[in-house]
XYZ file of C-alpha atoms in Angstrom:
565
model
C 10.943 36.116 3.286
C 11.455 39.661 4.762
C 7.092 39.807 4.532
C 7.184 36.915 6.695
C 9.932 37.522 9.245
C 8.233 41.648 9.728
C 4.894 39.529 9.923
C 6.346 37.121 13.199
C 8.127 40.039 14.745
C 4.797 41.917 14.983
C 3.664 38.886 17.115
C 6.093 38.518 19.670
C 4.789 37.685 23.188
C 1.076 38.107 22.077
C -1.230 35.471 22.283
C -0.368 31.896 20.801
C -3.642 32.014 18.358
C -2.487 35.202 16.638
C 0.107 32.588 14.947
C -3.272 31.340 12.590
C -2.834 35.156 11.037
C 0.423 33.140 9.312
C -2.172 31.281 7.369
C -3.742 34.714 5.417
C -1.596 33.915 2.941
C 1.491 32.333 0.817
C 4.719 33.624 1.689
C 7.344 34.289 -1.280
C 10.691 33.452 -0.888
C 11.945 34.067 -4.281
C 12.888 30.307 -5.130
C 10.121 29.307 -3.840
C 6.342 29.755 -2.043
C 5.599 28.951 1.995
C 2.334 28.498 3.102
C 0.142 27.310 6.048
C -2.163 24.502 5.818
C -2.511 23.912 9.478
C -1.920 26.327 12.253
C -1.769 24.422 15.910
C -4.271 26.255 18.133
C -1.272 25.943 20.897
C 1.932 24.782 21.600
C 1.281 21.203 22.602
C -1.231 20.646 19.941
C -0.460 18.689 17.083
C 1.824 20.829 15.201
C 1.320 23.225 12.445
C 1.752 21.783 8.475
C 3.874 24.429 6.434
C 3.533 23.823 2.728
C 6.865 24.623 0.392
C 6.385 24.978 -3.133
C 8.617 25.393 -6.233
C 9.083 25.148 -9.968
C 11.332 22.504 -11.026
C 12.759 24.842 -13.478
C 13.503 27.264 -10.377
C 15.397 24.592 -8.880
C 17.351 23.744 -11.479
C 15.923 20.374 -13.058
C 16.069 19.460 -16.499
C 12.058 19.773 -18.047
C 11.929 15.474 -18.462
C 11.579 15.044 -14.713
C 8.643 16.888 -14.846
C 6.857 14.512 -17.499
C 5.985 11.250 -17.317
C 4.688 9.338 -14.379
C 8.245 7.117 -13.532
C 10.294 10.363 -13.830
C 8.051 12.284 -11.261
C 8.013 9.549 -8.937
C 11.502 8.923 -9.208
C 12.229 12.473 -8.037
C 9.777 12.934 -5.750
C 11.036 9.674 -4.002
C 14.768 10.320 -3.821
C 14.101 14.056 -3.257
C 12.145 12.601 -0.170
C 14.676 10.594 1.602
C 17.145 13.120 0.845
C 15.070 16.066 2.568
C 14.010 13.410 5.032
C 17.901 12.469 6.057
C 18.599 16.393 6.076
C 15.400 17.412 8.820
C 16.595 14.223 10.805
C 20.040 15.143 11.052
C 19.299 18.599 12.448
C 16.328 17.671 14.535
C 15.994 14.646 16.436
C 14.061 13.369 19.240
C 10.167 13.294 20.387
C 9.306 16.776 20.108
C 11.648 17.908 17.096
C 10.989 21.816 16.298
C 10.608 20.200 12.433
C 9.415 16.523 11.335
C 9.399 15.602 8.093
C 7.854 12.278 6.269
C 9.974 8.855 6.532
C 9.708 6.442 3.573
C 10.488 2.634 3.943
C 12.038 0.874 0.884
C 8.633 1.105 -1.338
C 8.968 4.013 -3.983
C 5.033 5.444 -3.665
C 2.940 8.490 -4.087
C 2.991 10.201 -0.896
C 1.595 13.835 -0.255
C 4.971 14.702 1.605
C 6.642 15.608 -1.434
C 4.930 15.045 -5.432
C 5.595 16.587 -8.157
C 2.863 17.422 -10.946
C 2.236 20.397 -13.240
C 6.115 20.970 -13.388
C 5.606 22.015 -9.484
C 7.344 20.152 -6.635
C 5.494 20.647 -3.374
C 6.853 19.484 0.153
C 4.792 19.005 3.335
C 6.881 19.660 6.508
C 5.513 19.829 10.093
C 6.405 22.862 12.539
C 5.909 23.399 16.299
C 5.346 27.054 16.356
C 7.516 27.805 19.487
C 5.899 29.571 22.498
C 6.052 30.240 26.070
C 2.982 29.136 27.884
C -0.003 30.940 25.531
C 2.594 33.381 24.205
C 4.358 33.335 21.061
C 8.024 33.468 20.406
C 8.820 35.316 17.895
C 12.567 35.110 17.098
C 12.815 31.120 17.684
C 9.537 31.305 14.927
C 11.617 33.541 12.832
C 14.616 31.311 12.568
C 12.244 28.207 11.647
C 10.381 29.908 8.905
C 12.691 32.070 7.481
C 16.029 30.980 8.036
C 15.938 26.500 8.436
C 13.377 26.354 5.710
C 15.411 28.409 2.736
C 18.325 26.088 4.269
C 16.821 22.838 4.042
C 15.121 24.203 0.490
C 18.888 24.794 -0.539
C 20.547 21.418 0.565
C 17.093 19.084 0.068
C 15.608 20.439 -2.807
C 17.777 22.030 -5.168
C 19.263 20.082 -8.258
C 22.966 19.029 -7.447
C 25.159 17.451 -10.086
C 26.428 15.350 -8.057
C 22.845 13.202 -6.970
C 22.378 12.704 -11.062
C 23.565 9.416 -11.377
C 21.905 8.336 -8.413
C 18.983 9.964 -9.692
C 19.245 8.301 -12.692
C 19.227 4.662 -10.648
C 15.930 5.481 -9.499
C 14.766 6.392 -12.718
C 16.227 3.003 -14.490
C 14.467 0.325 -11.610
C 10.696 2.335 -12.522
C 11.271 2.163 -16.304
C 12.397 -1.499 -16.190
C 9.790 -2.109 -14.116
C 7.199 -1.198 -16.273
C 8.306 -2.310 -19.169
C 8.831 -5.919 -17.430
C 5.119 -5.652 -16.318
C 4.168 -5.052 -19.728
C 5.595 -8.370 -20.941
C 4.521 -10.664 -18.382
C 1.579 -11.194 -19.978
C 2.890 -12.256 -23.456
C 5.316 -15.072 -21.871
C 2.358 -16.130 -19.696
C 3.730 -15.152 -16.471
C 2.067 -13.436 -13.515
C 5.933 -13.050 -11.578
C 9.910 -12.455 -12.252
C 12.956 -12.423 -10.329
C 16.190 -11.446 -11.536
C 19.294 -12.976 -11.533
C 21.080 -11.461 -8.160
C 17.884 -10.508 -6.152
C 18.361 -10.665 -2.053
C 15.214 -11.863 -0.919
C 16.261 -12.584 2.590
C 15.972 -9.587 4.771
C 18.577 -8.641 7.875
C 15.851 -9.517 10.412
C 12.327 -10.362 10.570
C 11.958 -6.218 12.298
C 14.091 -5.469 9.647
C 13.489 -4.277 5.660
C 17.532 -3.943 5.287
C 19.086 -6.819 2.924
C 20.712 -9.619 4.933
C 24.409 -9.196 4.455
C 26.233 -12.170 3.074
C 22.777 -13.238 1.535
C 22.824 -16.167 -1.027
C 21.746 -13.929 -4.411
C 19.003 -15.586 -6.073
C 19.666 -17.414 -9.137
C 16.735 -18.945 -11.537
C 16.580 -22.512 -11.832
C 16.996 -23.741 -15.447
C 13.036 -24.863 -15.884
C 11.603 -21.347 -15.107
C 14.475 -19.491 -16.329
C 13.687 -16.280 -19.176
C 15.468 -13.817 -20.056
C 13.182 -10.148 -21.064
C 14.667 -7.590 -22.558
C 13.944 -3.958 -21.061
C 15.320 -0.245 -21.610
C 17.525 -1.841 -23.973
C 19.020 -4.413 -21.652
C 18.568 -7.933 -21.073
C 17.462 -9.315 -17.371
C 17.700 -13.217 -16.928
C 15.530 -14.034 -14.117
C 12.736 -16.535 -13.033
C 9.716 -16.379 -14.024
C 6.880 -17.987 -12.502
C 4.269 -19.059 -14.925
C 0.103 -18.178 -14.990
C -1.392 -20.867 -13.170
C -0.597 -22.918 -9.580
C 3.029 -22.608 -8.576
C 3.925 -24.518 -4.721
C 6.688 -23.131 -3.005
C 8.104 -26.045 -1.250
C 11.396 -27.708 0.788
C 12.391 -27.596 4.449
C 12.665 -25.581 7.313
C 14.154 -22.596 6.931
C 15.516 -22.864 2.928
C 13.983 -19.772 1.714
C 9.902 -20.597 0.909
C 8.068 -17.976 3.159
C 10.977 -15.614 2.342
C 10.495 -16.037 -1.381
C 6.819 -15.689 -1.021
C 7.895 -12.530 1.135
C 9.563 -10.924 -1.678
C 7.169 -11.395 -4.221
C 4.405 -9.949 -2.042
C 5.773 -6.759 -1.220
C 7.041 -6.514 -4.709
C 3.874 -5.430 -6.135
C 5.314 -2.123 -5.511
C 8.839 -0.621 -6.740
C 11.389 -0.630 -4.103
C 14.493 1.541 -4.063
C 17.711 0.885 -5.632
C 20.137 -1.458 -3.227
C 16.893 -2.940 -1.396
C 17.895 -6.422 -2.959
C 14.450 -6.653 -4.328
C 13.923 -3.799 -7.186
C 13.668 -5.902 -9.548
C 10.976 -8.476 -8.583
C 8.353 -7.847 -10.516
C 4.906 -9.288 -9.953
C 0.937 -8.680 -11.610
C -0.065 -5.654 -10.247
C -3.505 -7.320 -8.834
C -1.062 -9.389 -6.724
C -3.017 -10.466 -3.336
C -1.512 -12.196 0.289
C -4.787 -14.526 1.859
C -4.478 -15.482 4.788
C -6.454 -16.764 8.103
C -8.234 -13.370 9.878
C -10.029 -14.762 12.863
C -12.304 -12.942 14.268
C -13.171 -10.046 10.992
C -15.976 -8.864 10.244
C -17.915 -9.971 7.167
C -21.120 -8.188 5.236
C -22.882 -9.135 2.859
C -20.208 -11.697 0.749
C -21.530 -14.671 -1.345
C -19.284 -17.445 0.453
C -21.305 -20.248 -1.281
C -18.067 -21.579 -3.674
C -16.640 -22.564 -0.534
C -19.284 -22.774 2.704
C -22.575 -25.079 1.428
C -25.737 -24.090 3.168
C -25.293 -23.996 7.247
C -27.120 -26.169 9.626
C -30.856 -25.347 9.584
C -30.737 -24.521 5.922
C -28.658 -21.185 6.219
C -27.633 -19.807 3.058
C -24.517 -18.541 2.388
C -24.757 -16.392 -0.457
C -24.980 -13.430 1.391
C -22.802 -14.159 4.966
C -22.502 -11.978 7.587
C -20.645 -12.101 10.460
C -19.133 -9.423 12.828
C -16.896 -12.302 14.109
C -15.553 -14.382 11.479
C -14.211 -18.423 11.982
C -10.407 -19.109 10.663
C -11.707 -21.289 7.368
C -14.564 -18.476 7.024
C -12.687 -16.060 6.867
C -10.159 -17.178 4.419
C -12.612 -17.802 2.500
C -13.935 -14.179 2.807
C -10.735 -12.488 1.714
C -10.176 -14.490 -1.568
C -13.760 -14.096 -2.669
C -13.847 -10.619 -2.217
C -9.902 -10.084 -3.368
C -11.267 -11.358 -6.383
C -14.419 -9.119 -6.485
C -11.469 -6.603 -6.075
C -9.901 -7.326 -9.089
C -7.233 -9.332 -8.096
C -5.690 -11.798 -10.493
C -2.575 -13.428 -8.576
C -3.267 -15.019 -4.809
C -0.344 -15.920 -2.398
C -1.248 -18.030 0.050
C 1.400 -19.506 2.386
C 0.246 -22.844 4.718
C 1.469 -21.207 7.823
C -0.887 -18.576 7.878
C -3.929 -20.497 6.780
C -6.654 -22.370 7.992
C -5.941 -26.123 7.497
C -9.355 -26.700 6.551
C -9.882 -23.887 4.173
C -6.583 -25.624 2.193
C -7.204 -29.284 2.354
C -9.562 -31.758 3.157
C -8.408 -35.410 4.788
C -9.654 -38.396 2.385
C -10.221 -40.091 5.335
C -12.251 -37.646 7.090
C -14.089 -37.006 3.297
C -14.800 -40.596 3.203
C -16.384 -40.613 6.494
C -18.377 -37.277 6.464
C -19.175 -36.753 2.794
C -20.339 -33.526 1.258
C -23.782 -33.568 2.964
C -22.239 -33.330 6.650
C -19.446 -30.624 5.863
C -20.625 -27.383 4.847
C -16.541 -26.329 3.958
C -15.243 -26.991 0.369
C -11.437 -26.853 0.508
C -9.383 -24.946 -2.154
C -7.982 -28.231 -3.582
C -11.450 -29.006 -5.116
C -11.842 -25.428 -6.361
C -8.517 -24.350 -7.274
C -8.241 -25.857 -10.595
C -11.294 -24.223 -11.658
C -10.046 -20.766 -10.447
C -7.343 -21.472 -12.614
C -8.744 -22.090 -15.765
C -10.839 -18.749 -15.437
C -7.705 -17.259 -15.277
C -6.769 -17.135 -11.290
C -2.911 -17.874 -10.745
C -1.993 -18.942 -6.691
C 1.544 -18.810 -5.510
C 1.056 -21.264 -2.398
C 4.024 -21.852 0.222
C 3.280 -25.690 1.430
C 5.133 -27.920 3.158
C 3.168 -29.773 5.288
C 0.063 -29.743 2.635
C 0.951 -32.347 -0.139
C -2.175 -32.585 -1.804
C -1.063 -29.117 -3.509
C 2.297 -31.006 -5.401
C -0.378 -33.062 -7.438
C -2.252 -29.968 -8.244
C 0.322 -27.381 -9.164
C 1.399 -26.702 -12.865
C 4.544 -25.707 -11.534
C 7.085 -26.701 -8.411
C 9.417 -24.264 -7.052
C 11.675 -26.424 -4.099
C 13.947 -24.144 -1.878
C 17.253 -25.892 -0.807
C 19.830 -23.609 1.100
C 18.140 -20.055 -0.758
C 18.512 -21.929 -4.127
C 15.298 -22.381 -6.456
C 15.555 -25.864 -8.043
C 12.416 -27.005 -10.409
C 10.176 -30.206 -9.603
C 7.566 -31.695 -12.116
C 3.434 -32.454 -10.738
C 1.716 -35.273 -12.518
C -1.753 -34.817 -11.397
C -2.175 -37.814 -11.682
C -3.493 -39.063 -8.086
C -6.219 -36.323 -8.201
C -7.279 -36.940 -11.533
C -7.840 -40.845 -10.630
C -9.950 -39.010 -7.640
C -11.756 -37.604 -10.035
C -10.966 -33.923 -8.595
C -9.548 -31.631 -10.822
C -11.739 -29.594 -13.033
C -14.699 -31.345 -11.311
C -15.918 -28.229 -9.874
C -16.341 -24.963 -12.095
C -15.188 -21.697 -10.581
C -18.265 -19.501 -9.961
C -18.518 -16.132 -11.315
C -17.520 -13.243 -9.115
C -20.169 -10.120 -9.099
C -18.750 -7.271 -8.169
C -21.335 -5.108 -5.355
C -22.296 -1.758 -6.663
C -20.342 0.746 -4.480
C -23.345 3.404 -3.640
C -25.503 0.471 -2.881
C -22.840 -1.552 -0.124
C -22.013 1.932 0.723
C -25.036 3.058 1.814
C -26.113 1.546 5.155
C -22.630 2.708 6.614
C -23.042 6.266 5.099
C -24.843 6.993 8.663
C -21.509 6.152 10.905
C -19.557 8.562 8.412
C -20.093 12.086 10.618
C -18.212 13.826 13.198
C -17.048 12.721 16.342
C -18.809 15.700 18.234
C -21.370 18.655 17.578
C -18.009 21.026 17.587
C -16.284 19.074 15.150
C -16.707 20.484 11.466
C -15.003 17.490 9.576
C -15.350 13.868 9.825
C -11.850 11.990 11.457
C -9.848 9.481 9.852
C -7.452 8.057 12.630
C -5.133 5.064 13.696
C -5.808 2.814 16.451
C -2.691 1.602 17.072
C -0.712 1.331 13.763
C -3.562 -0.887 11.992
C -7.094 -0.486 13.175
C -8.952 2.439 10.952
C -11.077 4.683 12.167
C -13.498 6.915 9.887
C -16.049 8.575 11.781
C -17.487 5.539 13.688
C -16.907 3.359 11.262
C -13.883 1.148 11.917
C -11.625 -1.913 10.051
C -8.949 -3.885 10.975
C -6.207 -3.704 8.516
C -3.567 -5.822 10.472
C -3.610 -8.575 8.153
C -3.614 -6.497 4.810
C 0.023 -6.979 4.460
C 0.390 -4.987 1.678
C -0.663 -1.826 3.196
C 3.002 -1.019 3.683
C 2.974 1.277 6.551
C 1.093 3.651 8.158
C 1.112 6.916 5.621
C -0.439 4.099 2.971
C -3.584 3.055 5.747
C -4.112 6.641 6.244
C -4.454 6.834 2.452
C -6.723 4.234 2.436
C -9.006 6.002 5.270
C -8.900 9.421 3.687
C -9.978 8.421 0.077
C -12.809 5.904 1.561
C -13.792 8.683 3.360
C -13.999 10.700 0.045
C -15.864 7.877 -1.768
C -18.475 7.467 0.955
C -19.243 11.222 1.075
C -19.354 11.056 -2.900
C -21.358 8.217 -2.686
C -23.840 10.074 -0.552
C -24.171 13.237 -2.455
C -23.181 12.030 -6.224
C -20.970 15.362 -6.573
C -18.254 13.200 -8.761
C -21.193 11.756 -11.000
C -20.157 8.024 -10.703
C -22.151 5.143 -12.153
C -24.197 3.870 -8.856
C -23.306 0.800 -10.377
C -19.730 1.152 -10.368
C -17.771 -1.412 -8.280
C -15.866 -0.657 -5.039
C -12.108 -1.561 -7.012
C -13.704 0.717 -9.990
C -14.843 3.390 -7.567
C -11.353 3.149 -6.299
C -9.458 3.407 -8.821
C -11.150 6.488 -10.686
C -9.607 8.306 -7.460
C -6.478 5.968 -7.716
C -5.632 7.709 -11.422
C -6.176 11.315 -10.536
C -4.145 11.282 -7.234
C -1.115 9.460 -9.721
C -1.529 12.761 -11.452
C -1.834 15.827 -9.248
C -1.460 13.784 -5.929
C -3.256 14.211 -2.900
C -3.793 18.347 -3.038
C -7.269 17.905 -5.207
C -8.651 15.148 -2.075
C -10.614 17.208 0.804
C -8.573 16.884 3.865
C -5.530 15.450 1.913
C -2.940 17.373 2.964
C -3.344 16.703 6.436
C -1.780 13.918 7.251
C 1.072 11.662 6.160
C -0.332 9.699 3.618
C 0.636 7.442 0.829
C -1.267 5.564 -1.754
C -2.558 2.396 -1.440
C -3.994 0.548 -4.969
C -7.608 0.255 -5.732
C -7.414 -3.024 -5.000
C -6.519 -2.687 -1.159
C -8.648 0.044 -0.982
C -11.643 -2.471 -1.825
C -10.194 -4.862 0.709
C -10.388 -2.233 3.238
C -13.673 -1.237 2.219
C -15.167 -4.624 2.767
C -13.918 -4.626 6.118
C -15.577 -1.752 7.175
C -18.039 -1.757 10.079
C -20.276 -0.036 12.703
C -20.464 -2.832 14.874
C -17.352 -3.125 16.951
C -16.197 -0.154 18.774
């Protein structure tokens, strides 16, 4: 610390660049390391990223939080929002002298703070103060050598008195887990617990409603699993087709809410930590207007007009039923497993099909094949679809299983089948086999927009357009409807390991298969950032970032595209 401070007194009133000789090397404080990862160029650039980084032994942690991926993230997430609440309360405001990384109520790997190697590391941002092009050097000094050993101190350090909460965080990963491990022996893809608040205090909001109506399982689906010794009763929602139905306003979008953003963990007191759903777990939805390459749409859209086939589509301005279409063919090239699918953000002919209007057109005159005639054939090749429908009835005859919301309460209803079967319907149509696209190979023709912005530029840009539409070099995709992307830090993820693929892709420095599938691709990089985090990833550290699954990486992969600016 005394290094550093002699270091910025040297610099005082000299020119603003001289801060970048900060960046020479790590600082040691003792307890703990400082170094630069970014040095702004001036005072109203984007500020400089300081880098803190201590033993966990140092600051006074038992050796178990160190090992074991649920005990690192479990730190590293409350130690977060605890350093987070700390840098807010003593700088606030648009152009705060320190900003540190927010979290919502999803526990994730984010490069803000991790843990690996028995090493915590926290990314903070600085504004090196200065006065016009000239440095000050004593406001510097304070920030660097006096806030940070503070906020180290009352952040970082182990206090007795956090254990228990802690511990909470701990408890909802390791029950987590070990509920995900069982869903599969009591045929289940989904389970909510007894005394889960799905609704949420506003549709801006992610706080629990107060006063909400706890969930409680209806006696049909109800199980009770046993994990970390205790016993959880809880719904759970069988493999297979499970409607969501009932009125207005009872609870089925929320439901279908919860279980969607519950293919992460969420924090203790969220109302919603213990939902636990297949980790594949996919929202579909309409996207009017995406783009589309190269995606075998013929399980749904017959030949076009003129003979057209449709086995390799491409569009750069997708229709509503096309494009539905799209994202659950390619979710399941992804790898996905579970689908939710709720009728108010669907195309109406993507979902059913009139009898009356099938009786009049036929097959021949209608290229579209709605999910009823496929569904049940998805199904039995192992495809489970949570749908939300209360307008479309022709889903109660196909589901195995009927949840109907009254008033926030799940009740259980019985499907027959039996109308669709006299149609002659069900299990008519086989579901077609998925082939997943080499990555290299449906990489390759974008590899050309992946390069700097300018000539002065050394490294290619990964950017938001607003807080959805991703930028990498020139390539760009619309993420708006990915709903689980979470938030921004988790998009930027996204962008910055695509970017890492592509350039892989190009020069074959990570010796991948060529034939190894975008979701595979993926989730190689997926398993070594769960480890050391985001250090190892060119360009990692410098951003906010979070990390997304393989499986929305591939979803933002395949929207990629050179052709809308």
């Amino acid at each position: 610390m005394k290094a550093l401070y002699q270091k910025i007194r040297t610099l005082n009133g000299k020119n603003y660049g001289l801060y970048k000789s900060l960046a020479d090397k790590p600082w040691d404080f003792g307890d703990f390391v400082l170094e630069f990862i970014h040095v702004q160029g001036d005072p109203y650039a984007p500020p400089s990223r300081v880098l803190l980084r201590s033993k966990l032994a140092t600051l006074g942690y038992a050796p178990e939080w160190g090992s074991g991926f649920e005990r690192r993230l479990a730190l590293s997430d409350f130690l977060l929002r605890r350093l987070s609440g700390l840098v807010q309360e003593k700088y606030s405001g648009k152009d705060a002298a320190v900003v540190f990384d927010s979290a919502g109520p999803e526990m994730l790997v984010r490069n803000s703070l991790w843990i690996d190697n028995g090493e915590l590391r926290a990314c903070l941002q600085v504004r090196l103060p200065g006065e016009g092009r000239k440095i000050q050097a004593e406001a510097a000094a304070e920030i660097l050598t006096m806030v940070m050993p503070d906020l180290v101190s009352a952040g970082l350090y182990y206090n007795k008195g956090d254990e228990p909460a802690m511990q909470e965080h701990y408890r909802v990963l390791a029950e987590r887990k070990e509920i995900l491990e069982q869903l599969d022996g009591h045929g289940l893809c989904a389970f909510v617990p007894d005394g889960a608040v799905l609704p949420r205090a506003s549709g801006l909001s992610e706080m629990p409603l107060e006063n909400a109506v706890p969930f409680n399982a209806p006696d049909g689906l109800a199980v009770t699993l046993n994990a970390c010794g205790r016993e959880i009763r809880g719904m759970g929602i069988p493999k297979g087709i499970t409607v969501i139905t009932g009125g207005a306003f009872h609870g089925k979008s929320t439901l279908l809410q919860a279980l969607t953003r519950a293919v992460y963990p969420h924090v203790p007191g969220d109302g919603r930590e213990g939902i636990v759903v297949d980790a594949t777990a996919l929202r579909v939805g309409v996207e009017d207007g995406r783009s589309v390459r190269g995606t075998d749409l013929s399980m749904f859209v017959r030949d076009l007009p003129g003979g057209i086939s449709t086995k390799d589509f491409n569009t750069l301005s997708a229709s509503g039923s096309t494009s539905e279409a799209a994202n659950l063919l390619e979710a399941m090239e992804a790898g996905a497993k579970t689908f939710f699918i709720d009728e108010d953000s669907s195309a109406v002919n993507f979902l059913i099909r009139d009898v009356r209007v099938r009786k009049l057109l036929g097959d021949e005159r209608e290229p579209l094949i709605p999910l009823t005639d496929r569904i049940r054939g998805l199904a039995s090749a192992g495809m489970n679809f949570i749908l939300v429908a209360g307008a479309c009835g022709d889903y109660l005859d196909i589901a195995d299983n009927i949840i109907v919301m009254a008033n926030y309460k799940a009740e259980c209803a019985k499907s027959t089948m039996s109308s669709w079967k006299a149609e002659g319907l069900i299990g008519s149509v086989e579901a077609g086999k998925i082939n997943a696209r080499p990555f290299a190979a449906y990489m390759q023709p974008l590899q050309k927009s992946v390069r700097p912005a300018s000539a002065v530029e050394r490294q290619v840009k990964v950017k938001l357009a607003g807080d959805t539409l991703l930028q990498i070099g020139f390539l760009v995709a619309d993420t708006s409807r990915l709903v689980t992307l979470v938030d921004k830090q988790q998009r930027l993820g996204a962008g910055f390991m695509l970017l890492n693929m592509l350039q892989n892709a190009a020069s074959n420095t990570e010796g991948d298969s060529p034939a190894d599938s975008i979701a595979g691709a993926a989730q190689k990089l997926c398993d070594v950032i769960c480890n050391v985090g985001f250090r190892n990833l060119p360009q990692g550290m410098s951003r906010e970032m979070s990390l997304p699954r393989a499986v929305d990486i591939a979803c933002v992969a395949f929207r990629l595209n050179a052709g809308k600016r």
